[in-house]
């Protein structure tokens, strides 16, 4: 469903952007690399009625998508933020239209839009979840587990998360670390809800190898092929029993519609950053729901800002599968919000306070800041 009740306009006096370096509790390894420190951009929208907060979920290098910290920093400061400030007074639903002439850079756009949304909803005293159309007050919490040194270490790590209460496990795979890793987890833990995520590490020529994963009764295989390989994903899907879920390929609601029409996606991972914002994420949810395609909320190692927003998004009715909305402690010993998301009986609560429902821990924010700039109109 579209947003039932739009937000009131806000007047924007400026944007503050910061690059943060936040240590991770353990390295996070995917098919495209290892992160030990989360580099992320935090956005503060300044209005006469108070601040709004957003997060640009790019990584330091363009490995998951073409965007990266410095590309987002540059495009946000040079083009996107000035365009929003030129509009001066606008409703959050108008931000995407103002930014539409600028091609791509969806994560940068999403972070700016989120800050405007938070400012507008805080001013109205409305919670982000209620605004988006949330129908749950808590969401089941899954965890995304990076590639470990060996299958035994992976089993240890997965066991720890299961002990904490995570209700679904996703393991990262890559060529050479696929069948044996998956087998080790299945052997150790039996019929747990299990997925694998390849982050584009394979080609259609690997179809036979990927079909070996069918015997593990996985919930899905996420993004085995490249971002623009929609036709190949459809061909692969015909050769696998495991449902194919797309992440990187779904850059918009239109992309979701096309992927579904082609038979390239039986399931969709929704990430607001990847699709250009939470409002476009709701539209992805809507087209998938209309097509009978289940969706779940992905993650980009969000700080407490984006994590609160993801919990709200994941509470929409079409999010019928547990997402990667884990507790803050899965990634961070110290977060930048005063009450980081926690795991309660396998769930993460949807915040109910005004806007994103979080308070920034200013000391932590300052401690993690490595670069900062203020753009005033
Ligand atoms: O593919 O889902 C992915 C993190 C960074 C980039 C891509 C992905 C991920 C994750 C982590 O899997 C999910 C999370 O934030 O918990
Ligand atoms: Mg993924």
Short mmCIF file of C-alpha atoms and ligand atoms in Angstrom, two decimals:
data_model
loop_
_atom_site.label_atom_id
_atom_site.label_comp_id
_atom_site.label_asym_id
_atom_site.label_seq_id
_atom_site.Cartn_x
_atom_site.Cartn_y
_atom_site.Cartn_z
CA UNK A 1 0.00 0.00 0.00
CA UNK A 2 1.23 3.50 -0.70
CA UNK A 3 1.93 5.72 2.31
CA UNK A 4 -1.51 6.25 3.86
CA UNK A 5 -0.90 9.68 5.31
CA UNK A 6 1.98 11.76 3.90
CA UNK A 7 4.16 13.81 6.22
CA UNK A 8 3.96 17.59 6.53
CA UNK A 9 6.58 19.74 4.82
CA UNK A 10 9.79 20.72 6.57
CA UNK A 11 12.04 23.71 6.08
CA UNK A 12 15.66 22.72 5.60
CA UNK A 13 18.37 25.01 6.92
CA UNK A 14 21.23 22.68 6.12
CA UNK A 15 22.79 19.24 6.18
CA UNK A 16 25.68 18.02 8.26
CA UNK A 17 27.53 15.01 6.86
CA UNK A 18 30.04 12.92 8.75
CA UNK A 19 32.17 9.95 7.84
CA UNK A 20 32.34 7.53 10.76
CA UNK A 21 34.75 4.68 11.41
CA UNK A 22 33.17 2.24 13.86
CA UNK A 23 35.07 -0.91 14.87
CA UNK A 24 33.30 -4.21 14.20
CA UNK A 25 33.22 -6.84 16.95
CA UNK A 26 34.68 -9.32 14.44
CA UNK A 27 35.75 -9.11 10.79
CA UNK A 28 32.91 -9.52 8.27
CA UNK A 29 33.97 -11.46 5.17
CA UNK A 30 31.96 -11.84 1.99
CA UNK A 31 32.87 -13.07 -1.47
CA UNK A 32 34.02 -9.50 -2.25
CA UNK A 33 36.21 -8.79 0.76
CA UNK A 34 36.69 -8.35 4.50
CA UNK A 35 35.62 -5.39 6.66
CA UNK A 36 37.03 -4.85 10.15
CA UNK A 37 35.86 -1.27 10.57
CA UNK A 38 32.50 -0.01 9.38
CA UNK A 39 32.94 3.15 7.31
CA UNK A 40 29.59 4.90 6.99
CA UNK A 41 28.18 8.37 6.36
CA UNK A 42 25.75 9.85 8.89
CA UNK A 43 23.45 12.66 7.73
CA UNK A 44 21.88 15.27 9.96
CA UNK A 45 19.12 17.40 8.44
CA UNK A 46 18.82 20.77 10.18
CA UNK A 47 15.37 22.32 10.49
CA UNK A 48 13.92 25.10 12.68
CA UNK A 49 11.96 22.40 14.54
CA UNK A 50 14.94 20.14 15.20
CA UNK A 51 17.25 17.65 13.55
CA UNK A 52 16.57 14.54 11.53
CA UNK A 53 19.02 11.66 11.09
CA UNK A 54 19.87 9.44 8.18
CA UNK A 55 22.59 7.01 7.18
CA UNK A 56 24.28 6.46 3.80
CA UNK A 57 25.06 2.75 3.71
CA UNK A 58 27.90 2.76 1.21
CA UNK A 59 31.05 0.82 2.00
CA UNK A 60 34.63 2.11 1.69
CA UNK A 61 35.14 0.47 -1.72
CA UNK A 62 32.78 -0.16 -4.67
CA UNK A 63 32.65 -3.94 -4.21
CA UNK A 64 29.01 -4.63 -3.33
CA UNK A 65 27.71 -1.86 -5.60
CA UNK A 66 29.23 0.93 -7.69
CA UNK A 67 28.77 3.40 -4.83
CA UNK A 68 31.40 3.91 -2.12
CA UNK A 69 32.01 6.37 0.71
CA UNK A 70 33.81 9.07 -1.25
CA UNK A 71 31.46 8.84 -4.25
CA UNK A 72 28.47 9.31 -1.93
CA UNK A 73 30.23 12.11 -0.06
CA UNK A 74 31.01 13.94 -3.28
CA UNK A 75 27.64 13.55 -4.97
CA UNK A 76 25.73 14.37 -1.79
CA UNK A 77 27.68 17.59 -1.14
CA UNK A 78 28.07 18.68 -4.75
CA UNK A 79 24.62 17.90 -6.14
CA UNK A 80 22.06 16.15 -3.95
CA UNK A 81 22.04 18.15 -0.72
CA UNK A 82 22.19 21.51 -2.60
CA UNK A 83 19.18 20.47 -4.71
CA UNK A 84 17.17 19.66 -1.60
CA UNK A 85 18.28 22.89 0.09
CA UNK A 86 17.27 24.87 -3.02
CA UNK A 87 13.75 23.51 -2.62
CA UNK A 88 14.02 24.80 0.98
CA UNK A 89 10.55 23.73 2.15
CA UNK A 90 9.33 20.36 0.98
CA UNK A 91 7.56 17.22 2.11
CA UNK A 92 9.78 14.14 2.49
CA UNK A 93 7.78 12.46 -0.29
CA UNK A 94 9.10 15.16 -2.65
CA UNK A 95 12.78 14.49 -2.01
CA UNK A 96 13.06 11.61 -4.51
CA UNK A 97 11.53 13.77 -7.25
CA UNK A 98 13.99 16.60 -6.55
CA UNK A 99 16.89 14.10 -6.77
CA UNK A 100 15.50 12.21 -9.76
CA UNK A 101 17.48 14.15 -12.44
CA UNK A 102 20.72 12.83 -10.92
CA UNK A 103 21.36 9.35 -12.29
CA UNK A 104 22.11 6.54 -9.86
CA UNK A 105 23.74 7.16 -6.45
CA UNK A 106 20.79 5.54 -4.76
CA UNK A 107 22.45 4.98 -1.38
CA UNK A 108 23.41 8.64 -1.16
CA UNK A 109 19.85 9.67 -2.06
CA UNK A 110 18.38 7.23 0.46
CA UNK A 111 20.44 8.60 3.35
CA UNK A 112 19.44 12.19 2.63
CA UNK A 113 15.78 11.26 2.22
CA UNK A 114 15.83 9.37 5.51
CA UNK A 115 17.18 12.40 7.38
CA UNK A 116 14.38 14.55 5.93
CA UNK A 117 11.79 11.89 6.79
CA UNK A 118 13.06 11.67 10.36
CA UNK A 119 12.99 15.45 10.78
CA UNK A 120 9.45 15.72 9.38
CA UNK A 121 8.05 12.85 11.44
CA UNK A 122 9.75 14.02 14.65
CA UNK A 123 8.18 17.45 14.16
CA UNK A 124 4.77 15.77 13.86
CA UNK A 125 5.39 13.34 16.71
CA UNK A 126 4.76 10.37 14.38
CA UNK A 127 6.69 7.12 14.42
CA UNK A 128 8.41 5.97 11.22
CA UNK A 129 6.84 2.50 11.48
CA UNK A 130 3.32 3.86 11.71
CA UNK A 131 4.10 6.18 8.76
CA UNK A 132 5.39 3.32 6.56
CA UNK A 133 2.45 1.06 7.38
CA UNK A 134 3.97 -1.34 9.92
CA UNK A 135 1.62 -4.05 11.16
CA UNK A 136 3.91 -5.63 13.81
CA UNK A 137 5.59 -4.22 16.91
CA UNK A 138 8.61 -6.53 16.65
CA UNK A 139 10.27 -8.37 13.76
CA UNK A 140 11.89 -11.82 13.72
CA UNK A 141 15.63 -11.48 13.65
CA UNK A 142 18.00 -13.34 11.37
CA UNK A 143 21.76 -13.03 11.20
CA UNK A 144 24.13 -12.84 8.25
CA UNK A 145 27.31 -14.80 8.97
CA UNK A 146 30.51 -13.98 7.12
CA UNK A 147 32.92 -16.51 5.64
CA UNK A 148 35.11 -17.89 8.44
CA UNK A 149 38.62 -19.37 8.41
CA UNK A 150 37.24 -22.88 7.88
CA UNK A 151 33.95 -24.83 8.18
CA UNK A 152 34.65 -25.69 11.85
CA UNK A 153 35.00 -22.00 12.72
CA UNK A 154 31.78 -21.33 10.82
CA UNK A 155 29.95 -23.96 12.86
CA UNK A 156 31.26 -22.33 16.07
CA UNK A 157 30.08 -18.92 14.95
CA UNK A 158 26.65 -20.13 13.84
CA UNK A 159 26.24 -22.03 17.14
CA UNK A 160 26.89 -18.83 19.06
CA UNK A 161 24.20 -16.94 17.14
CA UNK A 162 21.69 -19.78 17.56
CA UNK A 163 22.41 -19.73 21.33
CA UNK A 164 21.66 -16.00 21.34
CA UNK A 165 18.26 -16.74 19.82
CA UNK A 166 18.54 -15.71 16.17
CA UNK A 167 15.70 -17.41 14.33
CA UNK A 168 17.36 -17.77 10.93
CA UNK A 169 20.92 -18.12 9.69
CA UNK A 170 22.36 -16.83 6.42
CA UNK A 171 25.90 -17.83 5.52
CA UNK A 172 28.05 -16.15 2.94
CA UNK A 173 29.45 -18.40 0.23
CA UNK A 174 31.95 -18.07 -2.62
CA UNK A 175 33.58 -20.53 -5.03
CA UNK A 176 35.53 -23.05 -2.98
CA UNK A 177 33.60 -22.16 0.18
CA UNK A 178 30.09 -23.27 -0.71
CA UNK A 179 29.05 -26.92 -0.56
CA UNK A 180 31.37 -27.94 2.30
CA UNK A 181 30.48 -24.88 4.43
CA UNK A 182 26.77 -25.45 3.90
CA UNK A 183 27.12 -29.17 4.66
CA UNK A 184 29.01 -28.41 7.89
CA UNK A 185 26.24 -26.13 9.15
CA UNK A 186 23.50 -28.59 8.16
CA UNK A 187 25.32 -31.49 9.80
CA UNK A 188 25.89 -29.55 13.01
CA UNK A 189 22.44 -28.01 13.46
CA UNK A 190 19.94 -30.08 11.48
CA UNK A 191 16.83 -28.44 10.06
CA UNK A 192 17.44 -24.81 11.10
CA UNK A 193 16.10 -22.10 8.73
CA UNK A 194 19.19 -21.63 6.54
CA UNK A 195 20.08 -19.47 3.53
CA UNK A 196 23.22 -18.80 1.53
CA UNK A 197 24.32 -15.48 -0.01
CA UNK A 198 26.84 -15.50 -2.89
CA UNK A 199 27.08 -11.73 -3.52
CA UNK A 200 27.43 -12.24 -7.30
CA UNK A 201 30.40 -14.65 -7.03
CA UNK A 202 29.23 -17.14 -9.67
CA UNK A 203 28.30 -17.33 -13.35
CA UNK A 204 25.71 -19.39 -15.16
CA UNK A 205 28.53 -21.83 -15.99
CA UNK A 206 28.46 -22.78 -12.27
CA UNK A 207 24.84 -23.99 -12.46
CA UNK A 208 25.77 -27.63 -11.91
CA UNK A 209 27.82 -26.81 -8.82
CA UNK A 210 25.07 -24.57 -7.43
CA UNK A 211 22.53 -27.38 -7.99
CA UNK A 212 24.55 -29.42 -5.46
CA UNK A 213 23.20 -27.03 -2.82
CA UNK A 214 19.67 -28.29 -3.57
CA UNK A 215 20.18 -31.24 -1.23
CA UNK A 216 20.46 -28.92 1.79
CA UNK A 217 16.85 -27.68 1.61
CA UNK A 218 17.91 -24.05 1.82
CA UNK A 219 15.25 -21.36 2.18
CA UNK A 220 16.92 -19.60 -0.74
CA UNK A 221 20.14 -18.75 -2.52
CA UNK A 222 20.77 -15.00 -2.62
CA UNK A 223 22.27 -13.21 -5.63
CA UNK A 224 24.40 -15.98 -7.17
CA UNK A 225 25.13 -13.98 -10.37
CA UNK A 226 25.97 -10.40 -11.33
CA UNK A 227 23.76 -7.37 -10.69
CA UNK A 228 22.71 -7.05 -14.34
CA UNK A 229 22.33 -10.81 -14.98
CA UNK A 230 18.52 -10.92 -14.80
CA UNK A 231 18.13 -13.28 -17.76
CA UNK A 232 20.89 -15.57 -16.46
CA UNK A 233 19.27 -15.62 -13.01
CA UNK A 234 16.03 -16.75 -14.66
CA UNK A 235 17.92 -19.50 -16.52
CA UNK A 236 19.65 -20.57 -13.30
CA UNK A 237 16.36 -20.57 -11.39
CA UNK A 238 15.01 -23.12 -13.88
CA UNK A 239 17.91 -25.43 -13.06
CA UNK A 240 17.74 -25.18 -9.25
CA UNK A 241 15.24 -26.46 -6.74
CA UNK A 242 16.51 -23.85 -4.24
CA UNK A 243 14.54 -20.59 -4.67
CA UNK A 244 16.59 -17.75 -6.16
CA UNK A 245 16.45 -14.49 -4.17
CA UNK A 246 17.81 -11.26 -5.62
CA UNK A 247 19.65 -8.56 -3.67
CA UNK A 248 22.11 -6.53 -5.80
CA UNK A 249 19.88 -6.78 -8.93
CA UNK A 250 16.87 -5.13 -7.31
CA UNK A 251 17.75 -1.45 -7.62
CA UNK A 252 14.15 -0.17 -7.87
CA UNK A 253 10.51 -1.23 -7.88
CA UNK A 254 10.76 -1.38 -11.69
CA UNK A 255 13.71 -3.76 -11.44
CA UNK A 256 11.67 -5.93 -9.07
CA UNK A 257 8.75 -5.97 -11.51
CA UNK A 258 11.07 -6.95 -14.38
CA UNK A 259 12.87 -9.64 -12.37
CA UNK A 260 9.59 -11.20 -11.33
CA UNK A 261 8.24 -11.11 -14.90
CA UNK A 262 11.37 -12.87 -16.14
CA UNK A 263 11.21 -15.56 -13.46
CA UNK A 264 14.54 -14.35 -12.07
CA UNK A 265 13.36 -13.83 -8.48
CA UNK A 266 11.22 -16.13 -6.34
CA UNK A 267 12.07 -14.02 -3.30
CA UNK A 268 13.34 -10.43 -2.95
CA UNK A 269 15.75 -8.92 -0.41
CA UNK A 270 14.66 -5.30 0.17
CA UNK A 271 17.35 -2.79 1.13
CA UNK A 272 16.34 0.85 1.26
CA UNK A 273 19.83 2.10 0.39
CA UNK A 274 20.12 -0.07 -2.70
CA UNK A 275 16.76 1.14 -4.10
CA UNK A 276 17.20 4.86 -3.34
CA UNK A 277 15.22 5.20 -0.13
CA UNK A 278 12.61 3.82 2.25
CA UNK A 279 9.72 5.12 0.14
CA UNK A 280 10.99 3.23 -2.92
CA UNK A 281 11.56 0.23 -0.61
CA UNK A 282 7.85 0.34 0.26
CA UNK A 283 7.08 0.32 -3.48
CA UNK A 284 9.33 -2.72 -3.95
CA UNK A 285 7.39 -4.37 -1.12
CA UNK A 286 4.12 -3.42 -2.82
CA UNK A 287 4.96 -4.81 -6.27
CA UNK A 288 6.28 -8.03 -4.75
CA UNK A 289 3.20 -8.43 -2.57
CA UNK A 290 0.92 -7.92 -5.57
CA UNK A 291 2.89 -10.60 -7.43
CA UNK A 292 2.86 -13.05 -4.50
CA UNK A 293 6.63 -12.79 -4.06
CA UNK A 294 7.79 -12.87 -0.42
CA UNK A 295 10.24 -10.18 0.68
CA UNK A 296 12.57 -9.75 3.62
CA UNK A 297 14.62 -6.84 4.90
CA UNK A 298 18.32 -6.95 4.13
CA UNK A 299 21.03 -5.06 5.96
CA UNK A 300 24.20 -3.06 5.33
CA UNK A 301 25.75 -3.28 8.82
CA UNK A 302 23.61 -0.31 9.81
CA UNK A 303 24.28 1.86 12.84
CA UNK A 304 21.41 2.46 15.25
CA UNK A 305 19.97 4.97 12.78
CA UNK A 306 19.47 2.65 9.82
CA UNK A 307 18.79 -0.33 12.08
CA UNK A 308 15.77 1.44 13.60
CA UNK A 309 14.53 2.32 10.12
CA UNK A 310 15.00 -1.28 8.93
CA UNK A 311 13.03 -2.66 11.87
CA UNK A 312 10.13 -0.38 10.92
CA UNK A 313 10.30 -1.39 7.25
CA UNK A 314 10.48 -5.09 8.13
CA UNK A 315 7.20 -4.72 10.04
CA UNK A 316 5.22 -4.19 6.80
CA UNK A 317 2.81 -7.01 5.93
CA UNK A 318 4.67 -8.37 2.88
CA UNK A 319 7.84 -9.03 4.90
CA UNK A 320 6.85 -12.63 5.52
CA UNK A 321 10.41 -14.00 5.87
CA UNK A 322 12.86 -13.13 8.68
CA UNK A 323 15.35 -10.48 7.58
CA UNK A 324 18.93 -9.51 8.39
CA UNK A 325 17.70 -7.15 11.12
CA UNK A 326 19.91 -8.30 13.97
CA UNK A 327 20.83 -6.74 17.29
CA UNK A 328 23.38 -3.94 17.21
CA UNK A 329 25.75 -6.18 19.21
CA UNK A 330 26.05 -8.54 16.23
CA UNK A 331 28.33 -5.89 14.68
CA UNK A 332 29.14 -3.28 17.33
CA UNK A 333 30.41 -3.11 20.91
CA UNK A 334 29.43 0.57 20.90
CA UNK A 335 26.74 2.10 18.67
CA UNK A 336 25.91 5.76 18.03
CA UNK A 337 22.43 5.64 19.58
CA UNK A 338 21.61 5.69 23.29
CA UNK A 339 19.50 2.50 23.13
CA UNK A 340 20.91 0.14 20.48
CA UNK A 341 18.61 -2.57 19.10
CA UNK A 342 18.62 -5.73 21.22
CA UNK A 343 17.47 -9.28 20.59
CA UNK A 344 14.41 -10.22 22.64
CA UNK A 345 13.14 -13.76 22.19
CA UNK A 346 14.53 -13.82 18.65
CA UNK A 347 12.97 -10.48 17.74
CA UNK A 348 13.98 -6.84 17.37
CA UNK A 349 11.45 -4.26 18.48
CA UNK A 350 10.03 -1.65 16.09
CA UNK A 351 10.72 1.75 17.69
CA UNK A 352 7.62 3.75 18.60
CA UNK A 353 9.05 7.16 19.48
CA UNK A 354 8.76 10.15 17.11
CA UNK A 355 10.56 9.74 13.78
CA UNK A 356 13.04 6.88 13.88
CA UNK A 357 12.49 6.69 17.63
CA UNK A 358 16.18 6.82 18.47
CA UNK A 359 18.37 9.28 20.33
CA UNK A 360 21.89 9.93 19.10
CA UNK A 361 24.74 9.29 21.56
CA UNK A 362 26.61 12.51 20.75
CA UNK A 363 29.80 11.41 22.49
CA UNK A 364 29.96 8.16 20.54
CA UNK A 365 29.08 10.01 17.33
CA UNK A 366 31.95 12.44 17.89
CA UNK A 367 34.35 9.69 18.89
CA UNK A 368 33.76 7.79 15.64
CA UNK A 369 33.76 10.84 13.35
CA UNK A 370 36.75 11.09 11.01
CA UNK A 371 35.42 13.72 8.63
CA UNK A 372 32.67 16.30 9.03
CA UNK A 373 31.15 19.09 6.97
CA UNK A 374 28.19 21.42 7.28
CA UNK A 375 26.27 22.67 4.27
CA UNK A 376 23.96 25.60 5.00
CA UNK A 377 21.60 27.26 2.60
O1 LIG B 1 24.67 -9.05 0.64
O2 LIG B 1 23.30 -8.79 2.21
C1 LIG B 1 24.40 -8.57 1.71
C2 LIG B 1 26.47 -6.57 4.18
C3 LIG B 1 27.11 -5.70 3.32
C4 LIG B 1 26.89 -5.80 1.98
C5 LIG B 1 26.04 -6.76 1.48
C6 LIG B 1 25.39 -7.63 2.34
C7 LIG B 1 25.63 -7.56 3.70
C8 LIG B 1 25.08 -8.47 4.67
C9 LIG B 1 24.99 -8.00 6.10
O3 LIG B 1 24.78 -9.61 4.41
C10 LIG B 1 23.60 -7.91 6.55
C11 LIG B 1 23.48 -7.15 7.87
O4 LIG B 1 23.63 -5.92 7.86
O5 LIG B 1 23.25 -7.79 8.88
MG1 LIG B 2 23.03 -10.09 -0.10
#
